Short mmCIF file of C-alpha atoms and ligand atoms in Angstrom, two decimals:
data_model
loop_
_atom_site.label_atom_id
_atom_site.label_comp_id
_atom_site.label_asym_id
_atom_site.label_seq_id
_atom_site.Cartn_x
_atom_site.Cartn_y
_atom_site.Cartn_z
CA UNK D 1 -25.31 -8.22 -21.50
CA UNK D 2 -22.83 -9.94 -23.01
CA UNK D 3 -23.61 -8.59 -26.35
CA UNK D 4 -23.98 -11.54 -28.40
CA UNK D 5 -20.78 -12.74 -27.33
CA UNK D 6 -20.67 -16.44 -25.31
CA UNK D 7 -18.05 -14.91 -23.06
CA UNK D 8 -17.18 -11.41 -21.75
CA UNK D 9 -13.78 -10.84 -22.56
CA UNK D 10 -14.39 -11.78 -26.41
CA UNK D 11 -16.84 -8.65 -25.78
CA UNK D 12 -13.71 -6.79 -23.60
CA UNK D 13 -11.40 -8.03 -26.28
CA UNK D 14 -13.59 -5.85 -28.96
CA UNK D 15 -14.25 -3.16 -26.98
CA UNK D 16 -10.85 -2.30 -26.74
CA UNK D 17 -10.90 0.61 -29.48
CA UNK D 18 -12.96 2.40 -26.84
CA UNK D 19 -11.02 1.74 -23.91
CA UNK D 20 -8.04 3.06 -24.96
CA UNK D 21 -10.08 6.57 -26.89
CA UNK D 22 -11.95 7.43 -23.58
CA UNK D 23 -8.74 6.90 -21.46
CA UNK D 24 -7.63 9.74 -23.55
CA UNK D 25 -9.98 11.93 -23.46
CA UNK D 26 -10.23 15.24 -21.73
CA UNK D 27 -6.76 14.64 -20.57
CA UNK D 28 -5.28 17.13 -23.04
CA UNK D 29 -6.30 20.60 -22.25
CA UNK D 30 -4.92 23.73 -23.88
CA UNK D 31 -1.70 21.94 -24.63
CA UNK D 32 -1.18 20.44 -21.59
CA UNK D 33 -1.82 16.81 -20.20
CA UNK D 34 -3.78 16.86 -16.94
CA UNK D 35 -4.51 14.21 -14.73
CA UNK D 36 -7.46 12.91 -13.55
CA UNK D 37 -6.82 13.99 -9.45
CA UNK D 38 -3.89 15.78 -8.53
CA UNK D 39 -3.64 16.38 -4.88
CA UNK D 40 0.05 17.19 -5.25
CA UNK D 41 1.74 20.38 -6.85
CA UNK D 42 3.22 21.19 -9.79
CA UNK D 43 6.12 22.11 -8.10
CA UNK D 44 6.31 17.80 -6.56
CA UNK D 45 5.90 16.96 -10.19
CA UNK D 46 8.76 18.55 -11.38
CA UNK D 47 10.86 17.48 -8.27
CA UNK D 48 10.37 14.08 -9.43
CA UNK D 49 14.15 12.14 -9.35
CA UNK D 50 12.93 8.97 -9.13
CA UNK D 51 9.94 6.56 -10.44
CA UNK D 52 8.87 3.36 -9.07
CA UNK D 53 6.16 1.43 -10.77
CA UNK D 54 4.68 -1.16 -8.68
CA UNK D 55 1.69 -3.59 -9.63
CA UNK D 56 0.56 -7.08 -10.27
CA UNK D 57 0.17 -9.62 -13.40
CA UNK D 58 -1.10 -8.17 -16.06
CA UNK D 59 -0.74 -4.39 -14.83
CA UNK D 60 2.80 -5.33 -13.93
CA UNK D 61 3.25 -5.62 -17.28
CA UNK D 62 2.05 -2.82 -18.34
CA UNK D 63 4.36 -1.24 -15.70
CA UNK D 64 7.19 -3.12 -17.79
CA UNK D 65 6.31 -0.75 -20.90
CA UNK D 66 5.47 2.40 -19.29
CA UNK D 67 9.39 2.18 -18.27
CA UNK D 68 10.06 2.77 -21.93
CA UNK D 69 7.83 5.59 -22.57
CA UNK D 70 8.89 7.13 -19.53
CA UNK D 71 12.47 7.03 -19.21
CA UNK D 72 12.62 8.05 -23.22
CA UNK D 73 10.30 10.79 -22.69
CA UNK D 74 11.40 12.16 -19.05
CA UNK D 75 14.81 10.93 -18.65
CA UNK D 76 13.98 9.98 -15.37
CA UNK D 77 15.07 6.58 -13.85
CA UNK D 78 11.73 4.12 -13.84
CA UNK D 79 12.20 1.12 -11.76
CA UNK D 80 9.22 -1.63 -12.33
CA UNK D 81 8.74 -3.81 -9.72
CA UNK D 82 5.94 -6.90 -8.58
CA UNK D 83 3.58 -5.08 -6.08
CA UNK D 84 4.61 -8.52 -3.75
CA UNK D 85 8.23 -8.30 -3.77
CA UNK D 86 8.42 -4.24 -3.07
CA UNK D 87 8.17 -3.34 0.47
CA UNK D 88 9.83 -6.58 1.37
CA UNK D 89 12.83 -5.24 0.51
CA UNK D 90 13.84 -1.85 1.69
CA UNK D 91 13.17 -0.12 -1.40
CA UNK D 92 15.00 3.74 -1.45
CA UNK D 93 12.32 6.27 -1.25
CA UNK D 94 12.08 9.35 -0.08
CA UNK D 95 9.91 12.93 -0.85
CA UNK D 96 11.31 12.75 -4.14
CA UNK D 97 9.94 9.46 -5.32
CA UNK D 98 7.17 8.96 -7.27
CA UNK D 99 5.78 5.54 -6.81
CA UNK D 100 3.01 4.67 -9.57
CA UNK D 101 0.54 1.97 -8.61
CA UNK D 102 -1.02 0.47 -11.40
CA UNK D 103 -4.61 -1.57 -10.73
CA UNK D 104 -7.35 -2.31 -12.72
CA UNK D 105 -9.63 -3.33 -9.70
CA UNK D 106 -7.97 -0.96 -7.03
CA UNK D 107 -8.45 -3.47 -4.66
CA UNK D 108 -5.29 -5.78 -4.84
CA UNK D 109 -3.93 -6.05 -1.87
CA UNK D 110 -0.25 -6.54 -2.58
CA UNK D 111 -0.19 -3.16 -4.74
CA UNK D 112 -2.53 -1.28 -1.73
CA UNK D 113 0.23 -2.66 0.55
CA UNK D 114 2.91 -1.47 -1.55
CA UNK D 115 1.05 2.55 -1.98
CA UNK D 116 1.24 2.51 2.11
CA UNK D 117 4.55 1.47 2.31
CA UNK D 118 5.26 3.97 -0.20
CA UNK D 119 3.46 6.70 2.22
CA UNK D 120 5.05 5.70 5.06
CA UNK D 121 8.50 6.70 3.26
CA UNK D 122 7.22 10.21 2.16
CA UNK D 123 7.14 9.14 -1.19
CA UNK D 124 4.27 10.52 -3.02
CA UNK D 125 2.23 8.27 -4.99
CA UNK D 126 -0.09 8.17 -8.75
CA UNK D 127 -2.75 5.74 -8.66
CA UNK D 128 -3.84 4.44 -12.65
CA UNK D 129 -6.55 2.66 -11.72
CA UNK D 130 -9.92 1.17 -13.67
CA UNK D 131 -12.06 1.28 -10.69
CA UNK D 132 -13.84 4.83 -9.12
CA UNK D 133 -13.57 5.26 -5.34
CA UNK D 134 -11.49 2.12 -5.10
CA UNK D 135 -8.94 1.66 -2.20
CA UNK D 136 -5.62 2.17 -3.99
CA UNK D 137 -6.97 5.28 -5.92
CA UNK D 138 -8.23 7.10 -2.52
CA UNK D 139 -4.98 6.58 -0.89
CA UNK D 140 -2.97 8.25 -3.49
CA UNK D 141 -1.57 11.24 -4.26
CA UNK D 142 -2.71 11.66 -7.84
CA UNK D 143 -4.71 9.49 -10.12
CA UNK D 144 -5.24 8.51 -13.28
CA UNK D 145 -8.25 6.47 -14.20
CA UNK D 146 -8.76 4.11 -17.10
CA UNK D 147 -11.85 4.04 -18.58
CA UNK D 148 -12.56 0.60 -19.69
CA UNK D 149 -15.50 0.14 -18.11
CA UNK D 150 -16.23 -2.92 -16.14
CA UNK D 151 -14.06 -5.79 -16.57
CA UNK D 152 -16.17 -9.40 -15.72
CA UNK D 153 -13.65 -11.33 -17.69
CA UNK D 154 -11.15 -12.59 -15.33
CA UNK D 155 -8.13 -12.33 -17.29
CA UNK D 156 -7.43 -8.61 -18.09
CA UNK D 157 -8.02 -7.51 -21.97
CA UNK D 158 -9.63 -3.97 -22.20
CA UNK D 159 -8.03 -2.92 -18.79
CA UNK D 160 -4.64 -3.67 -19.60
CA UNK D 161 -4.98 -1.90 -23.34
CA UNK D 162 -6.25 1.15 -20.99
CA UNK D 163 -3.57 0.98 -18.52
CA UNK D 164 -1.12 1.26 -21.04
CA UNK D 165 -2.74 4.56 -22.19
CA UNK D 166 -2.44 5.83 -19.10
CA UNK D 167 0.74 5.23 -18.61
CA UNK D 168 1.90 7.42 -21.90
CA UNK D 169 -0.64 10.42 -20.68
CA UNK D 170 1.79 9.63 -17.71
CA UNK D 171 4.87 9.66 -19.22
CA UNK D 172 3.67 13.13 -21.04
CA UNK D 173 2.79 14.75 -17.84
CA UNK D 174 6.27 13.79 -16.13
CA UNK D 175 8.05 15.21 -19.27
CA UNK D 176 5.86 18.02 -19.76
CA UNK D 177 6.46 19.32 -15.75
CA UNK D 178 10.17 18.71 -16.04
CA UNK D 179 10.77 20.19 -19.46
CA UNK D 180 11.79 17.39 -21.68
CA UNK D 181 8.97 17.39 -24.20
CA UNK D 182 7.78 20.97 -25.63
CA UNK D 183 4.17 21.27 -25.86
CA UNK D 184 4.11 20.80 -29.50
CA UNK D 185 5.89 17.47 -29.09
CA UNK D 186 3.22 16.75 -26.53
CA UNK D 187 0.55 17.47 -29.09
CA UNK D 188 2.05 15.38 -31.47
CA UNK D 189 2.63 12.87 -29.03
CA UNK D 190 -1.09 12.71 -27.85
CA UNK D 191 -2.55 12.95 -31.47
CA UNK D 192 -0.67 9.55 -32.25
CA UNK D 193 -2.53 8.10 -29.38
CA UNK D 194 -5.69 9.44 -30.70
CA UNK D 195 -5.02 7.04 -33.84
CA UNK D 196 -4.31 4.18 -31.68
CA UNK D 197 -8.12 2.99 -31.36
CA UNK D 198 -8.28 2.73 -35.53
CA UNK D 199 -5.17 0.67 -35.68
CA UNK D 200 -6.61 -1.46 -32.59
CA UNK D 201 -9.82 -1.83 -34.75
CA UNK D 202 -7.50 -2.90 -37.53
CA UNK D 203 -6.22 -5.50 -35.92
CA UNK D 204 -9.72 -6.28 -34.26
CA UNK D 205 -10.70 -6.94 -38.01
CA UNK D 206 -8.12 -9.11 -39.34
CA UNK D 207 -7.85 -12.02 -36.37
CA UNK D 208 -9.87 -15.04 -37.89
CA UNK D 209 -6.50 -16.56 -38.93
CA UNK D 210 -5.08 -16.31 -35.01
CA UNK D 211 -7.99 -17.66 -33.85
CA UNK D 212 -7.60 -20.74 -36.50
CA UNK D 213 -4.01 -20.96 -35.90
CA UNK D 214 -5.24 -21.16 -31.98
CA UNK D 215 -7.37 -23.82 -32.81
CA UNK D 216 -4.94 -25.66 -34.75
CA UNK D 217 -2.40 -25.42 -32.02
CA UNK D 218 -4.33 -26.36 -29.09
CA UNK D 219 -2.98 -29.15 -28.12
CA UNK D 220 0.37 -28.35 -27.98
CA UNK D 221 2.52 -29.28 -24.54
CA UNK D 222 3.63 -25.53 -24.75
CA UNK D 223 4.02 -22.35 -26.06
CA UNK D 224 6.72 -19.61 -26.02
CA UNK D 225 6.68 -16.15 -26.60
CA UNK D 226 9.51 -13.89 -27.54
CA UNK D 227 9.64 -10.10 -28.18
CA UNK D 228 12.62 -7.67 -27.46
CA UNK D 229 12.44 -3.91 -26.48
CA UNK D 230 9.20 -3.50 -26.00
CA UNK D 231 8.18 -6.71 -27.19
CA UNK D 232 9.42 -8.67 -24.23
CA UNK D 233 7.03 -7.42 -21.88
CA UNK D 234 3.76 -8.01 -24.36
CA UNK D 235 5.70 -11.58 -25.09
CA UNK D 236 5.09 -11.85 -21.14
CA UNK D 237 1.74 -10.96 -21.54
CA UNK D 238 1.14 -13.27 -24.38
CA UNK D 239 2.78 -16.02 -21.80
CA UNK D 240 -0.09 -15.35 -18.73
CA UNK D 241 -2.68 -15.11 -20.98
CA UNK D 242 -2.22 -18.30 -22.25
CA UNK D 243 -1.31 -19.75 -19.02
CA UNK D 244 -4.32 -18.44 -16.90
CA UNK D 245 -7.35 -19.44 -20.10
CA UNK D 246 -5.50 -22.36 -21.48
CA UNK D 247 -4.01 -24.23 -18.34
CA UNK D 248 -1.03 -24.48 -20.76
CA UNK D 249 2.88 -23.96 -20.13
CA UNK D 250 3.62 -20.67 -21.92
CA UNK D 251 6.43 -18.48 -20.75
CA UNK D 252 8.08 -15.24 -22.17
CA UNK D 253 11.64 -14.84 -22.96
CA UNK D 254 13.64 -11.33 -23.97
CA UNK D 255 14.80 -12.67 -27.59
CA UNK D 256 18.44 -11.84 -26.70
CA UNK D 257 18.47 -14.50 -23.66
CA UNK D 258 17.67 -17.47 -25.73
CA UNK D 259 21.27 -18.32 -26.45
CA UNK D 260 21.41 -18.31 -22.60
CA UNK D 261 19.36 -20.86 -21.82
CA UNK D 262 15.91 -21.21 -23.30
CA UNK D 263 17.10 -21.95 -26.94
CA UNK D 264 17.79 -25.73 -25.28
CA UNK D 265 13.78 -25.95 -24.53
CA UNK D 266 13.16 -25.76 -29.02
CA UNK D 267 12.20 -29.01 -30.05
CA UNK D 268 10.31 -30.10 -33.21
CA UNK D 269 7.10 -28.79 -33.74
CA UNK D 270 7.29 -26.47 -30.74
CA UNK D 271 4.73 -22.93 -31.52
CA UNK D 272 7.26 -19.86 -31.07
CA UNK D 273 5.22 -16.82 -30.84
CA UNK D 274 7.77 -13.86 -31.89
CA UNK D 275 6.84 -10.30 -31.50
CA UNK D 276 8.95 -8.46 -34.04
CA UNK D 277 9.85 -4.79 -34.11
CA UNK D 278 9.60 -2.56 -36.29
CA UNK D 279 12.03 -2.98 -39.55
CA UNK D 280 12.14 0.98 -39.88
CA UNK D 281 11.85 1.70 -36.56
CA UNK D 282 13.84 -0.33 -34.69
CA UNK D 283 16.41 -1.95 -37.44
CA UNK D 284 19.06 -3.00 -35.74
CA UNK D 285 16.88 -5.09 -33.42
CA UNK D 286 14.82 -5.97 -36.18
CA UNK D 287 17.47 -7.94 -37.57
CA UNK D 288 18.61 -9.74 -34.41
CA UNK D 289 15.35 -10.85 -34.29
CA UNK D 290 15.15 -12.16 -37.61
CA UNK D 291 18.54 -14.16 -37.01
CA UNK D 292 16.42 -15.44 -33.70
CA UNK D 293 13.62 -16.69 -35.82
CA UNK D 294 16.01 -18.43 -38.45
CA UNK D 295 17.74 -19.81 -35.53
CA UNK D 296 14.79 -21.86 -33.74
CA UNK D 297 13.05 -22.51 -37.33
CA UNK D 298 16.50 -24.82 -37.79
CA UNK D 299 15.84 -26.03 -34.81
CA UNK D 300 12.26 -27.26 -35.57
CA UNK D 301 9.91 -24.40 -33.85
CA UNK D 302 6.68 -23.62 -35.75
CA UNK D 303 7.23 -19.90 -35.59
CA UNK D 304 4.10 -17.42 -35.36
CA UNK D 305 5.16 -14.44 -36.17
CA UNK D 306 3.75 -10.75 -35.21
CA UNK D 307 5.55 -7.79 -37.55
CA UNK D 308 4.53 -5.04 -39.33
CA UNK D 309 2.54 -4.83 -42.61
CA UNK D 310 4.83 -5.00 -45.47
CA UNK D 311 7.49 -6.67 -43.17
CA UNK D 312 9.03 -8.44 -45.96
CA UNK D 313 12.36 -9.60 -44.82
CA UNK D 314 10.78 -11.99 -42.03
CA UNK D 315 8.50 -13.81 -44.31
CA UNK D 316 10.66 -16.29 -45.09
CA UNK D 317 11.47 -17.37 -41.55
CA UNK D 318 7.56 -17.35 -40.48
CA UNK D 319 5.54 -20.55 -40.77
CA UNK D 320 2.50 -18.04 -39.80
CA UNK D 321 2.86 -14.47 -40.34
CA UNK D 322 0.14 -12.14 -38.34
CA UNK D 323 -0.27 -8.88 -39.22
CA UNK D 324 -0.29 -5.44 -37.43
CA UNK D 325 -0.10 -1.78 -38.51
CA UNK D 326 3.19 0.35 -38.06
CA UNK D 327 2.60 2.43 -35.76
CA UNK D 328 5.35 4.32 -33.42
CA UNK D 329 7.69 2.13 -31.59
CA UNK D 330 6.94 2.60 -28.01
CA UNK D 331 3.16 2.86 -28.85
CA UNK D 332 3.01 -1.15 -30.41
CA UNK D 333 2.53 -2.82 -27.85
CA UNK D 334 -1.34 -1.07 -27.84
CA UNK D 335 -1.59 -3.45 -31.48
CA UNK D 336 0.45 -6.20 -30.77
CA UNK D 337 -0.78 -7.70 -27.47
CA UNK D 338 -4.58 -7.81 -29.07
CA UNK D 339 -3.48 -10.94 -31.36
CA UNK D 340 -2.12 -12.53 -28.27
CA UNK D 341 -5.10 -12.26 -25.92
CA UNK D 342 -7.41 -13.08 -29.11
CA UNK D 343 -4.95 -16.44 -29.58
CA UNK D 344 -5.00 -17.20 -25.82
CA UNK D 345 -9.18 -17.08 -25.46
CA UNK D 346 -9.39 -19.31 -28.72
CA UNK D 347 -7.56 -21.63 -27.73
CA UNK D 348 -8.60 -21.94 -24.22
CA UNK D 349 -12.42 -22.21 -26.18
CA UNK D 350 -10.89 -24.83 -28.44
CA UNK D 351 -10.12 -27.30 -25.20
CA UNK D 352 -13.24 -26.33 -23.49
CA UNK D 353 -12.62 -23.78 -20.79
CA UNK D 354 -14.59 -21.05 -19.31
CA UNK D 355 -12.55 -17.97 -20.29
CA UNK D 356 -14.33 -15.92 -18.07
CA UNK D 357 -13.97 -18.14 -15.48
CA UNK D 358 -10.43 -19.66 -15.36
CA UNK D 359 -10.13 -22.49 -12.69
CA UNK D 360 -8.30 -21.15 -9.30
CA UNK D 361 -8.26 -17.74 -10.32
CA UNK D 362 -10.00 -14.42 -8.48
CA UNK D 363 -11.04 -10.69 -10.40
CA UNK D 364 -9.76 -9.11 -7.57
CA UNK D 365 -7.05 -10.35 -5.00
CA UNK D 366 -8.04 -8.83 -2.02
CA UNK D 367 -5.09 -11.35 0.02
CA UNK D 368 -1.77 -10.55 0.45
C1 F6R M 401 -4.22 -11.20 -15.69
C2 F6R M 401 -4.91 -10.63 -14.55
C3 F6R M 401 -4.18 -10.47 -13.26
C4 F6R M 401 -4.30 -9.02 -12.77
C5 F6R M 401 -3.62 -8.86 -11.40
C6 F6R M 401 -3.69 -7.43 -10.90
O1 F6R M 401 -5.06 -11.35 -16.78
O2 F6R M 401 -6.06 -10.27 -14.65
O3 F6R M 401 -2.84 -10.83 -13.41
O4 F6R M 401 -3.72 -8.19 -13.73
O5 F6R M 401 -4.23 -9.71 -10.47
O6 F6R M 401 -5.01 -7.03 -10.69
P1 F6R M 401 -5.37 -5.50 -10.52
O7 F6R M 401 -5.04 -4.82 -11.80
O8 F6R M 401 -6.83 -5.46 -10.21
O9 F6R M 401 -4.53 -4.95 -9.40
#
């Protein structure tokens, strides 16, 4: 059942491609995006002032990127916040709110805590959720599945890639009820997630040299991770992985915060994971990052480096360059988290753990 694979998620990793093309489908109907359970009006949709995304781990940070997406797309103010830390703190809801639970299991309970708090304050309330006829799903307003499939691994790979989806078919909806995106841009919008599952393949394709690189690295004392825009939440993401599979210190810093603080933590020899934006795309951040890179190379860091194909200009600064299509800004995270999670399983193989099984860790946290 594991198809040839000695663990699940290196089979979750690969099925990926799929994850994210059947979270797409049927969701664009004459034009339109439609969810998956809507047992709210168009009319609430539109009223929409507000968006809270709450959630845990992983799915929190996908919640970190669907903020992007959404705000760009909707113009509405997305707040992202730990399913754990919500309700403790007199969030502002009202009628008006949307609050958008994200769970691959649909069991957790800090996020099913968070939904009812949500009810409790009128605010209505979009379940994205992997798991049919789960808890969180059944309590909400709306829904949104992912269709990974089953996750057994553990540490989230295929559901996280899906949740992501979701969260743009999301993003379209909102925009596409209030008027900010035309249904032709919607189109356009949803065919460029149609391509995502090739350029996930892609990537699927060309990882042998991560998973040497993993191998070479594993037995660092630590690893860091840094992306900006969008790249700071998959550098997060990069960060658990590693932390969960490899028992190692990783952590995940917004590239602009480093002369803040973390910059003092480079030391000789240190692995720098840096997830670069796109040179065309994103050029003025582009080369901020680059001066980042040149900055902790001088410094010592072994710098990994995730850009584009055809990034020249950050070749010089990368001790390892990884490679990942160009695809459309807010959509790279789908592309460049997949090196990440494929780094973080090979090295946790290369000291000897059970990926599927990391030590102290539950699939689904039923405990507050
Ligand atoms: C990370 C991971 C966890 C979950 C978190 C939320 O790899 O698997 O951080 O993402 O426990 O779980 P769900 O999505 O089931 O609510």
């Amino acid at each position: 059942e594991k198809g040839g694979y000695d663990y699940f998620m290196l089979k979750e990793i690969q099925e990926q491609p799929a994850a994210v093309a059947d979270t797409l489908r049927g969701h664009l109907v004459d034009g339109r995006i439609v969810l998956d359970e809507q047992r709210l009006t168009d009319q609430d949709l539109r009223d929409v002032d507000k968006v809270f995304v709450v959630a845990c781990g992983s799915a929190y940070h996908s919640g970190l990127l669907a903020k992007y997406a959404i705000e760009h797309w909707t113009r509405l103010p997305v707040e992202v916040e730990l399913a754990s830390e919500f309700r403790y703190r007199d969030p502002v809801l009202g009628r008006s709110t949307l609050v958008v639970a994200i769970s691959q299991s649909g069991e957790t309970a800090d996020t099913l805590e968070a939904v009812r708090h949500a009810k409790e304050q009128k605010a209505k309330v979009l379940a994205i959720c992997n798991t049919n006829g789960s808890q969180i799903p059944r309590e909400a307003d709306a829904v949104l599945y992912t269709r990974a499939g089953p996750e057994i691994g553990v540490a989230s790979t295929k559901a996280f890639l899906a949740q992501l989806t979701a969260n743009y078919l999301l993003g379209l909806a909102l925009a596409q009820a209030r008027g900010t995106k035309y249904t032709d841009e919607v189109v356009r919008e949803f065919a460029e997630l149609e391509a995502m599952p090739d350029a996930v393949a892609r990537v699927l394709e060309t990882v042998e040299p991560v998973r040497a690189l993993a191998r070479e690295l594993k037995d660092s004392r630590a690893v860091l991770f840094l992306g900006r825009h969008v790249g700071y939440p998959v550098a997060l993401e990069g960060a658990l992985k590693l932390k969960e599979l490899a028992y190692m210190h990783a952590e995940g810093f917004a590239a602009g915060e480093l002369k803040h603080g973390p910059i003092a933590l480079i030391e000789e020899g240190l692995p720098v994971i840096v997830v670069m934006p796109s040179p065309k795309g994103r050029a003025l951040l582009h080369s901020k990052m680059v001066s980042n890179i040149r900055e902790i190379q001088a410094r010592g860091a072994r710098t990994v480096v995730i850009a584009e194909e055809g990034d020249e200009t950050v070749r010089p600064f990368a001790d390892h360059l990884i490679e990942i299509p160009a695809v459309s800004t807010l959509l790279q995270p789908l592309v460049s988290t997949v090196p990440l999670q494929v780094f973080a399983a090979e090295l946790a193989q290369a000291r000897g753990y059970d990926v599927d099984k990391p030590r102290n860790l539950a699939k689904s946290v039923t405990v507050e």
